[in-house]
PDB file of C-alpha atoms in Angstrom:
ATOM      1  CA  MET A  27     -41.582   2.556   3.490  1.00 58.00           C
ATOM      2  CA  THR A  28     -41.604  -0.012   0.741  1.00 64.00           C
ATOM      3  CA  ASN A  29     -38.734  -1.722  -0.200  1.00 55.00           C
ATOM      4  CA  ALA A  30     -37.465  -0.137  -3.580  1.00 56.00           C
ATOM      5  CA  GLN A  31     -38.107   3.463  -1.201  1.00 53.00           C
ATOM      6  CA  ARG A  32     -34.938   1.590   1.973  1.00 56.00           C
ATOM      7  CA  THR A  33     -33.229   0.775  -1.301  1.00 54.00           C
ATOM      8  CA  LYS A  34     -32.865   3.436  -3.157  1.00 53.00           C
ATOM      9  CA  GLN A  35     -31.969   5.257   0.099  1.00 55.00           C
ATOM     10  CA  ALA A  36     -28.600   3.008   0.417  1.00 49.00           C
ATOM     11  CA  ASP A  37     -27.667   3.991  -2.851  1.00 52.00           C
ATOM     12  CA  ASP A  38     -28.735   7.803  -2.030  1.00 53.00           C
ATOM     13  CA  ARG A  39     -26.144   7.602   0.701  1.00 57.00           C
ATOM     14  CA  TRP A  40     -23.514   5.782  -1.014  1.00 54.00           C
ATOM     15  CA  ASN A  41     -23.677   8.573  -4.043  1.00 61.00           C
ATOM     16  CA  TRP A  42     -21.384  11.016  -2.361  1.00 55.00           C
ATOM     17  CA  LEU A  43     -19.430   8.308  -2.703  1.00 57.00           C
ATOM     18  CA  TRP A  44     -19.349   6.422  -5.906  1.00 62.00           C
ATOM     19  CA  GLU A  45     -19.092  10.174  -7.919  1.00 65.00           C
ATOM     20  CA  TRP A  46     -15.512  10.916  -7.307  1.00 61.00           C
ATOM     21  CA  ALA A  47     -14.522   7.800  -9.278  1.00 66.00           C
ATOM     22  CA  ASN A  48     -16.036  10.120 -11.888  1.00 78.00           C
ATOM     23  CA  PRO A  49     -12.758  11.376 -13.474  1.00 81.00           C
ATOM     24  CA  VAL A  50     -13.216  15.383 -13.861  1.00 84.00           C
ATOM     25  CA  LYS A  51     -14.078  14.990 -10.124  1.00 86.00           C
ATOM     26  CA  PHE A  52     -10.816  13.288  -9.115  1.00 88.00           C
ATOM     27  CA  MET A  53      -8.716  15.322 -11.329  1.00 90.00           C
ATOM     28  CA  ALA A  54     -10.342  18.237  -9.452  1.00 89.00           C
ATOM     29  CA  LEU A  55     -10.019  17.075  -6.171  1.00 89.00           C
ATOM     30  CA  SER A  56      -6.572  14.754  -5.656  1.00 90.00           C
ATOM     31  CA  GLY A  57      -4.993  19.022  -7.113  1.00 92.00           C
ATOM     32  CA  LYS A  58      -6.120  20.065  -3.540  1.00 93.00           C
ATOM     33  CA  VAL A  59      -5.546  17.692  -1.390  1.00 94.00           C
ATOM     34  CA  LEU A  60      -1.958  17.181  -2.980  1.00 95.00           C
ATOM     35  CA  PRO A  61      -0.382  20.007  -1.729  1.00 95.00           C
ATOM     36  CA  PHE A  62      -1.546  18.346   1.827  1.00 96.00           C
ATOM     37  CA  ALA A  63      -0.323  14.908   2.565  1.00 95.00           C
ATOM     38  CA  ALA A  64       2.431  16.768   1.342  1.00 96.00           C
ATOM     39  CA  ALA A  65       3.064  18.862   3.459  1.00 97.00           C
ATOM     40  CA  ILE A  66       1.528  15.970   6.174  1.00 96.00           C
ATOM     41  CA  ALA A  67       4.818  14.219   5.038  1.00 96.00           C
ATOM     42  CA  ALA A  68       7.462  16.684   5.073  1.00 95.00           C
ATOM     43  CA  LEU A  69       6.252  16.848   8.630  1.00 95.00           C
ATOM     44  CA  THR A  70       6.111  14.848  10.172  1.00 95.00           C
ATOM     45  CA  LEU A  71       8.071  11.576   8.700  1.00 94.00           C
ATOM     46  CA  VAL A  72      11.759  14.432   7.990  1.00 93.00           C
ATOM     47  CA  PRO A  73      11.347  14.527  11.758  1.00 93.00           C
ATOM     48  CA  GLY A  74      10.871  11.536  12.598  1.00 93.00           C
ATOM     49  CA  VAL A  75      13.503  10.056  10.687  1.00 92.00           C
ATOM     50  CA  ILE A  76      15.737  12.417  12.399  1.00 93.00           C
ATOM     51  CA  TRP A  77      15.105  11.621  16.079  1.00 90.00           C
ATOM     52  CA  GLY A  78      14.595   7.740  14.839  1.00 88.00           C
ATOM     53  CA  PHE A  79      18.544   8.139  14.344  1.00 88.00           C
ATOM     54  CA  PHE A  80      20.208  10.497  15.304  1.00 89.00           C
ATOM     55  CA  PHE A  81      18.205  10.604  19.674  1.00 85.00           C
ATOM     56  CA  THR A  82      17.929   6.892  20.301  1.00 83.00           C
ATOM     57  CA  PRO A  83      19.340   5.651  22.858  1.00 80.00           C
ATOM     58  CA  GLU A  84      21.123   2.442  21.292  1.00 75.00           C
ATOM     59  CA  ALA A  85      18.966  -1.081  22.483  1.00 65.00           C
ATOM     60  CA  ASP A  86      20.189  -3.507  24.959  1.00 63.00           C
ATOM     61  CA  LYS A  87      19.848  -6.690  22.781  1.00 65.00           C
ATOM     62  CA  PHE A  88      20.007  -5.148  19.763  1.00 62.00           C
ATOM     63  CA  GLY A  89      22.878  -1.778  19.543  1.00 63.00           C
ATOM     64  CA  SER A  90      22.616   0.941  17.035  1.00 69.00           C
ATOM     65  CA  SER A  91      20.237  -1.200  14.616  1.00 69.00           C
ATOM     66  CA  VAL A  92      17.264  -1.197  16.508  1.00 77.00           C
ATOM     67  CA  LYS A  93      17.091   2.307  14.268  1.00 83.00           C
ATOM     68  CA  ILE A  94      16.633   0.452  11.552  1.00 87.00           C
ATOM     69  CA  ILE A  95      12.400  -0.434  12.585  1.00 88.00           C
ATOM     70  CA  TYR A  96      12.578   3.379  11.050  1.00 90.00           C
ATOM     71  CA  VAL A  97      12.126   2.592   8.469  1.00 92.00           C
ATOM     72  CA  HIS A  98      12.220  -1.036   8.486  1.00 90.00           C
ATOM     73  CA  VAL A  99       8.285  -1.291  10.393  1.00 90.00           C
ATOM     74  CA  PRO A 100       7.209   1.685   7.944  1.00 93.00           C
ATOM     75  CA  THR A 101       7.551  -0.103   5.411  1.00 94.00           C
ATOM     76  CA  ALA A 102       6.970  -3.711   6.066  1.00 90.00           C
ATOM     77  CA  MET A 103       3.805  -2.761   7.797  1.00 91.00           C
ATOM     78  CA  MET A 104       3.218  -0.358   4.170  1.00 93.00           C
ATOM     79  CA  ALA A 105       4.330  -3.376   2.033  1.00 92.00           C
ATOM     80  CA  ILE A 106       0.721  -5.079   3.006  1.00 90.00           C
ATOM     81  CA  ASN A 107      -1.491  -2.374   3.142  1.00 92.00           C
ATOM     82  CA  ILE A 108      -0.817  -0.887  -0.139  1.00 95.00           C
ATOM     83  CA  TRP A 109      -1.620  -4.919  -1.334  1.00 93.00           C
ATOM     84  CA  VAL A 110      -4.798  -3.946   0.396  1.00 92.00           C
ATOM     85  CA  MET A 111      -6.049  -0.658  -0.640  1.00 94.00           C
ATOM     86  CA  MET A 112      -4.982  -2.317  -4.103  1.00 95.00           C
ATOM     87  CA  LEU A 113      -7.329  -4.987  -3.642  1.00 94.00           C
ATOM     88  CA  VAL A 114     -10.650  -2.849  -1.590  1.00 93.00           C
ATOM     89  CA  ALA A 115      -9.688  -1.307  -5.372  1.00 94.00           C
ATOM     90  CA  SER A 116      -9.864  -4.393  -7.138  1.00 94.00           C
ATOM     91  CA  LEU A 117     -13.217  -4.642  -5.772  1.00 93.00           C
ATOM     92  CA  ILE A 118     -14.399  -1.585  -6.776  1.00 91.00           C
ATOM     93  CA  TRP A 119     -13.725  -2.409 -10.739  1.00 92.00           C
ATOM     94  CA  ILE A 120     -14.912  -5.332 -10.489  1.00 92.00           C
ATOM     95  CA  VAL A 121     -18.545  -4.976  -8.477  1.00 89.00           C
ATOM     96  CA  ARG A 122     -18.744  -0.934 -10.114  1.00 86.00           C
ATOM     97  CA  ARG A 123     -16.437  -0.318 -12.872  1.00 86.00           C
ATOM     98  CA  HIS A 124     -14.816   2.389 -11.944  1.00 87.00           C
ATOM     99  CA  GLN A 125     -11.672   3.077 -13.182  1.00 87.00           C
ATOM    100  CA  VAL A 126     -10.185   4.974 -11.236  1.00 91.00           C
ATOM    101  CA  SER A 127     -10.632   2.706  -9.087  1.00 92.00           C
ATOM    102  CA  ALA A 128      -8.957   0.708 -11.808  1.00 93.00           C
ATOM    103  CA  LEU A 129      -6.029   3.024 -12.114  1.00 94.00           C
ATOM    104  CA  ALA A 130      -5.989   3.947  -9.105  1.00 95.00           C
ATOM    105  CA  ALA A 131      -4.219   0.101  -7.704  1.00 95.00           C
ATOM    106  CA  LYS A 132      -2.578  -0.042 -11.266  1.00 95.00           C
ATOM    107  CA  ALA A 133      -1.305   2.876  -9.200  1.00 96.00           C
ATOM    108  CA  ALA A 134      -0.201   1.845  -6.429  1.00 96.00           C
ATOM    109  CA  ALA A 135       1.398  -1.181  -7.422  1.00 96.00           C
ATOM    110  CA  LEU A 136       4.872   0.136  -8.342  1.00 96.00           C
ATOM    111  CA  ILE A 137       5.277   2.063  -4.610  1.00 97.00           C
ATOM    112  CA  GLY A 138       4.278  -1.164  -3.362  1.00 96.00           C
ATOM    113  CA  MET A 139       5.845  -2.810  -4.549  1.00 96.00           C
ATOM    114  CA  VAL A 140       9.597  -0.456  -3.644  1.00 96.00           C
ATOM    115  CA  MET A 141       7.765  -0.872  -0.276  1.00 95.00           C
ATOM    116  CA  THR A 142       7.671  -4.334  -0.275  1.00 94.00           C
ATOM    117  CA  LEU A 143      11.623  -4.314  -1.290  1.00 94.00           C
ATOM    118  CA  ALA A 144      13.097  -1.627   0.695  1.00 94.00           C
ATOM    119  CA  ALA A 145      11.274  -4.262   4.084  1.00 92.00           C
ATOM    120  CA  LEU A 146      13.447  -7.307   2.789  1.00 91.00           C
ATOM    121  CA  PHE A 147      17.070  -5.363   2.024  1.00 90.00           C
ATOM    122  CA  THR A 148      16.576  -3.399   5.612  1.00 90.00           C
ATOM    123  CA  GLY A 149      15.658  -6.908   6.726  1.00 85.00           C
ATOM    124  CA  ALA A 150      18.329  -8.306   5.581  1.00 84.00           C
ATOM    125  CA  ILE A 151      20.663  -5.871   7.264  1.00 85.00           C
ATOM    126  CA  TRP A 152      18.677  -6.182  10.525  1.00 80.00           C
ATOM    127  CA  GLY A 153      18.819  -9.654  10.435  1.00 73.00           C
ATOM    128  CA  GLU A 154      22.119 -10.476   9.951  1.00 74.00           C
ATOM    129  CA  PRO A 155      23.377  -8.990  13.499  1.00 73.00           C
ATOM    130  CA  MET A 156      21.081 -10.925  14.851  1.00 71.00           C
ATOM    131  CA  TRP A 157      20.587 -14.202  13.278  1.00 71.00           C
ATOM    132  CA  GLY A 158      24.011 -14.209  11.834  1.00 73.00           C
ATOM    133  CA  THR A 159      22.129 -14.857   7.942  1.00 74.00           C
ATOM    134  CA  TYR A 160      20.964 -12.446   5.637  1.00 72.00           C
ATOM    135  CA  TRP A 161      18.056 -14.659   4.785  1.00 72.00           C
ATOM    136  CA  ALA A 162      16.642 -17.337   6.258  1.00 75.00           C
ATOM    137  CA  TRP A 163      13.519 -19.521   4.915  1.00 75.00           C
ATOM    138  CA  ASP A 164      11.534 -18.210   7.932  1.00 74.00           C
ATOM    139  CA  PRO A 165       7.767 -17.925   7.403  1.00 73.00           C
ATOM    140  CA  ARG A 166       6.952 -14.258   7.556  1.00 75.00           C
ATOM    141  CA  LEU A 167      10.186 -13.609   4.728  1.00 80.00           C
ATOM    142  CA  THR A 168       9.415 -15.548   2.916  1.00 81.00           C
ATOM    143  CA  SER A 169       5.457 -14.721   2.151  1.00 81.00           C
ATOM    144  CA  PHE A 170       6.653 -10.996   1.771  1.00 85.00           C
ATOM    145  CA  LEU A 171       9.156 -12.639  -0.861  1.00 88.00           C
ATOM    146  CA  ILE A 172       6.245 -14.155  -2.285  1.00 87.00           C
ATOM    147  CA  LEU A 173       4.065 -10.814  -2.624  1.00 89.00           C
ATOM    148  CA  PHE A 174       6.898  -9.587  -4.149  1.00 92.00           C
ATOM    149  CA  LEU A 175       7.165 -11.803  -6.683  1.00 92.00           C
ATOM    150  CA  PHE A 176       3.359 -10.437  -7.351  1.00 91.00           C
ATOM    151  CA  TYR A 177       4.112  -7.050  -7.110  1.00 95.00           C
ATOM    152  CA  LEU A 178       6.277  -7.781 -10.375  1.00 95.00           C
ATOM    153  CA  GLY A 179       4.000 -10.129 -11.786  1.00 94.00           C
ATOM    154  CA  TYR A 180       1.217  -7.913 -11.717  1.00 95.00           C
ATOM    155  CA  MET A 181       2.623  -4.752 -13.011  1.00 96.00           C
ATOM    156  CA  ALA A 182       4.021  -7.349 -15.271  1.00 96.00           C
ATOM    157  CA  LEU A 183      -0.239  -8.450 -16.072  1.00 95.00           C
ATOM    158  CA  TRP A 184      -0.988  -4.588 -16.699  1.00 94.00           C
ATOM    159  CA  GLY A 185       1.904  -3.732 -19.202  1.00 91.00           C
ATOM    160  CA  ALA A 186       1.280  -6.875 -21.348  1.00 93.00           C
ATOM    161  CA  ILE A 187      -2.596  -6.837 -22.220  1.00 91.00           C
ATOM    162  CA  GLU A 188      -3.115  -3.750 -24.274  1.00 85.00           C
ATOM    163  CA  ASN A 189      -6.196  -2.847 -23.982  1.00 87.00           C
ATOM    164  CA  PRO A 190      -7.376  -1.092 -20.239  1.00 87.00           C
ATOM    165  CA  ASP A 191     -10.579  -3.365 -19.403  1.00 89.00           C
ATOM    166  CA  THR A 192      -9.044  -6.490 -19.879  1.00 93.00           C
ATOM    167  CA  ALA A 193      -5.884  -5.503 -17.711  1.00 93.00           C
ATOM    168  CA  ALA A 194      -7.940  -4.515 -14.936  1.00 93.00           C
ATOM    169  CA  ASP A 195      -9.891  -6.915 -15.377  1.00 94.00           C
ATOM    170  CA  LEU A 196      -7.278 -10.460 -15.138  1.00 95.00           C
ATOM    171  CA  THR A 197      -5.005  -8.014 -12.452  1.00 94.00           C
ATOM    172  CA  ALA A 198      -7.775  -7.490 -10.254  1.00 94.00           C
ATOM    173  CA  VAL A 199      -7.893 -11.250 -10.142  1.00 93.00           C
ATOM    174  CA  LEU A 200      -4.714 -11.656  -9.940  1.00 93.00           C
ATOM    175  CA  CYS A 201      -4.810  -8.873  -6.801  1.00 93.00           C
ATOM    176  CA  ILE A 202      -7.670 -11.583  -4.857  1.00 91.00           C
ATOM    177  CA  VAL A 203      -4.615 -14.398  -5.066  1.00 88.00           C
ATOM    178  CA  GLY A 204      -1.862 -12.309  -4.166  1.00 84.00           C
ATOM    179  CA  SER A 205      -4.162 -11.713  -0.652  1.00 85.00           C
ATOM    180  CA  VAL A 206      -3.462 -14.540   0.496  1.00 78.00           C
ATOM    181  CA  PHE A 207       0.067 -13.808   1.195  1.00 72.00           C
ATOM    182  CA  ALA A 208      -0.309 -10.443   1.776  1.00 74.00           C
ATOM    183  CA  LEU A 209      -2.434 -11.527   4.605  1.00 74.00           C
ATOM    184  CA  LEU A 210       0.877 -14.544   5.379  1.00 68.00           C
ATOM    185  CA  SER A 211       3.014 -11.825   5.624  1.00 62.00           C
ATOM    186  CA  ARG A 212       0.608  -9.704   9.061  1.00 60.00           C
ATOM    187  CA  TYR A 213       0.284 -12.315  10.161  1.00 61.00           C
ATOM    188  CA  ALA A 214       3.070 -15.611   9.730  1.00 53.00           C
ATOM    189  CA  VAL A 215       4.820 -15.388  13.224  1.00 51.00           C
ATOM    190  CA  ASN A 216       1.724 -15.518  15.198  1.00 52.00           C
ATOM    191  CA  PHE A 217       0.782 -18.884  12.443  1.00 53.00           C
ATOM    192  CA  TRP A 218       4.356 -20.009  13.344  1.00 50.00           C
ATOM    193  CA  ASN A 219       5.897 -20.330  15.864  1.00 52.00           C
ATOM    194  CA  GLN A 220       9.417 -21.564  15.207  1.00 50.00           C
ATOM    195  CA  GLY A 221      10.730 -18.872  12.882  1.00 50.00           C
ATOM    196  CA  LEU A 222      13.042 -16.211  13.574  1.00 49.00           C
ATOM    197  CA  HIS A 223      11.293 -13.336  13.258  1.00 52.00           C
ATOM    198  CA  GLN A 224      10.163 -11.257  15.857  1.00 55.00           C
ATOM    199  CA  GLY A 225       7.371 -10.376  16.999  1.00 52.00           C
ATOM    200  CA  ALA A 226       5.151  -7.216  16.602  1.00 52.00           C
ATOM    201  CA  SER A 227       6.582  -3.725  17.518  1.00 53.00           C
ATOM    202  CA  LEU A 228       3.059  -2.100  16.665  1.00 51.00           C
ATOM    203  CA  SER A 229       0.559  -4.072  18.810  1.00 48.00           C
ATOM    204  CA  LEU A 230      -2.575  -2.966  21.306  1.00 41.00           C
ATOM    205  CA  ASP A 231      -0.909  -4.371  23.604  1.00 44.00           C
ATOM    206  CA  LYS A 232       1.700  -3.256  26.076  1.00 48.00           C
ATOM    207  CA  GLN A 233       3.981  -6.244  26.469  1.00 47.00           C
ATOM    208  CA  GLU A 234       4.415  -6.431  22.719  1.00 52.00           C
ATOM    209  CA  ASN A 235       5.267  -2.837  21.653  1.00 53.00           C
ATOM    210  CA  VAL A 236       9.081  -1.275  21.189  1.00 60.00           C
ATOM    211  CA  SER A 237       9.663   0.850  24.530  1.00 65.00           C
ATOM    212  CA  ASP A 238       8.158   4.150  23.908  1.00 68.00           C
ATOM    213  CA  VAL A 239      12.049   6.057  23.618  1.00 77.00           C
ATOM    214  CA  TYR A 240      11.561   4.343  20.369  1.00 78.00           C
ATOM    215  CA  TRP A 241       7.573   4.129  20.050  1.00 83.00           C
ATOM    216  CA  PHE A 242       6.917   7.968  19.525  1.00 87.00           C
ATOM    217  CA  PRO A 243       9.572   8.340  16.958  1.00 90.00           C
ATOM    218  CA  LEU A 244       8.343   4.558  15.349  1.00 91.00           C
ATOM    219  CA  VAL A 245       4.991   6.179  14.644  1.00 91.00           C
ATOM    220  CA  LEU A 246       5.755   9.542  14.248  1.00 93.00           C
ATOM    221  CA  THR A 247       7.895   7.865  11.345  1.00 94.00           C
ATOM    222  CA  LEU A 248       4.472   5.926  10.335  1.00 94.00           C
ATOM    223  CA  VAL A 249       2.216   8.648  10.068  1.00 95.00           C
ATOM    224  CA  GLY A 250       5.361   9.870   7.727  1.00 96.00           C
ATOM    225  CA  PHE A 251       4.814   6.851   5.566  1.00 96.00           C
ATOM    226  CA  VAL A 252       1.159   7.170   5.181  1.00 96.00           C
ATOM    227  CA  ALA A 253       1.209  10.302   3.753  1.00 96.00           C
ATOM    228  CA  LEU A 254       3.371   9.613   1.406  1.00 96.00           C
ATOM    229  CA  PHE A 255       2.066   6.843  -0.177  1.00 97.00           C
ATOM    230  CA  VAL A 256      -1.030   8.680  -0.144  1.00 96.00           C
ATOM    231  CA  LEU A 257       1.044  12.031  -1.414  1.00 97.00           C
ATOM    232  CA  LEU A 258       2.313   9.281  -3.913  1.00 97.00           C
ATOM    233  CA  LEU A 259      -0.269   7.801  -5.230  1.00 97.00           C
ATOM    234  CA  LEU A 260      -2.301  10.604  -6.177  1.00 96.00           C
ATOM    235  CA  ILE A 261       0.458  11.861  -8.458  1.00 96.00           C
ATOM    236  CA  ARG A 262       0.787   8.782  -9.795  1.00 96.00           C
ATOM    237  CA  THR A 263      -3.324   7.745 -10.128  1.00 95.00           C
ATOM    238  CA  ARG A 264      -3.563  11.420 -12.018  1.00 94.00           C
ATOM    239  CA  THR A 265      -1.049  10.021 -14.598  1.00 94.00           C
ATOM    240  CA  GLU A 266      -2.995   6.704 -15.219  1.00 93.00           C
ATOM    241  CA  VAL A 267      -6.432   9.097 -15.841  1.00 91.00           C
ATOM    242  CA  ARG A 268      -4.148  11.412 -18.745  1.00 91.00           C
ATOM    243  CA  LEU A 269      -2.598   8.507 -20.085  1.00 88.00           C
ATOM    244  CA  ARG A 270      -5.930   6.800 -20.141  1.00 85.00           C
ATOM    245  CA  ARG A 271      -6.968   9.647 -22.526  1.00 84.00           C
ATOM    246  CA  LEU A 272      -5.033   9.836 -23.692  1.00 84.00           C
ATOM    247  CA  HIS A 273      -5.112   6.133 -25.313  1.00 76.00           C
ATOM    248  CA  ALA A 274      -8.795   7.268 -25.817  1.00 73.00           C
ATOM    249  CA  LEU A 275      -8.007  10.566 -28.259  1.00 77.00           C
ATOM    250  CA  GLU A 276      -5.390   8.024 -30.048  1.00 74.00           C
ATOM    251  CA  THR A 277      -8.116   5.216 -30.183  1.00 73.00           C
ATOM    252  CA  ARG A 278      -9.853   7.973 -31.709  1.00 77.00           C
ATOM    253  CA  GLU A 279      -8.163   9.429 -34.426  1.00 77.00           C
ATOM    254  CA  ARG A 280      -7.596   5.935 -35.803  1.00 75.00           C
ATOM    255  CA  MET A 281     -11.484   5.547 -35.965  1.00 75.00           C
ATOM    256  CA  ILE A 282     -11.515   8.203 -37.919  1.00 78.00           C
ATOM    257  CA  ASP A 283      -8.587   7.702 -39.816  1.00 71.00           C
ATOM    258  CA  ALA A 284     -10.187   3.956 -40.697  1.00 64.00           C
TER     259      ALA A 284
END
């Protein structure tokens, strides 16, 4: 087999994936996925939160405040992973120039910003009885605050630039830069041992995990938050695709009138 044939064979393996970047195919597929995402979110998030808040005991050291993990931990994990998803989508836009990937990154930003704000807010509520203060310039808290500001800056940059392709290019660069703080938010506890923030609540190391009585509803809640993100992302991306079509039609009409 020649090099050209190998290259063509490799391209064919990925073509099925790139085809879904076509707005028409994306709209058709996402419309079918939406009901399933909504069902999974409802069947996992609601029971997980009820189980965690009302059917788990108080912790020895944390008391009833431990139950805030069912909102704080999932929102914190989603805040970081949503930025990673935006990074991947932005890189696809830079390399392949697929419009749906850029619009998906744009659509995810607001969801990620809300998740980051929720993580900061619930962390402050949890931190007051644990540390005696709502805020400390802890490495993880500080990097999370900077990540929140990057989310705001990302959305502001999209809104400030009229040309959508130029906006996608510049926000992709911003997303790459902001990924440094997304990584710091995830691994700051490992980098700086002097931080106040506790270790991971979910870990491959069973010694670091929370007790099973808290672990099972926490995992169920986390699955619910992931499904909720997928649901909101599809809804917002579909809206962005429609707005992009409307913008293209308006531009065409202005050119005809001119």
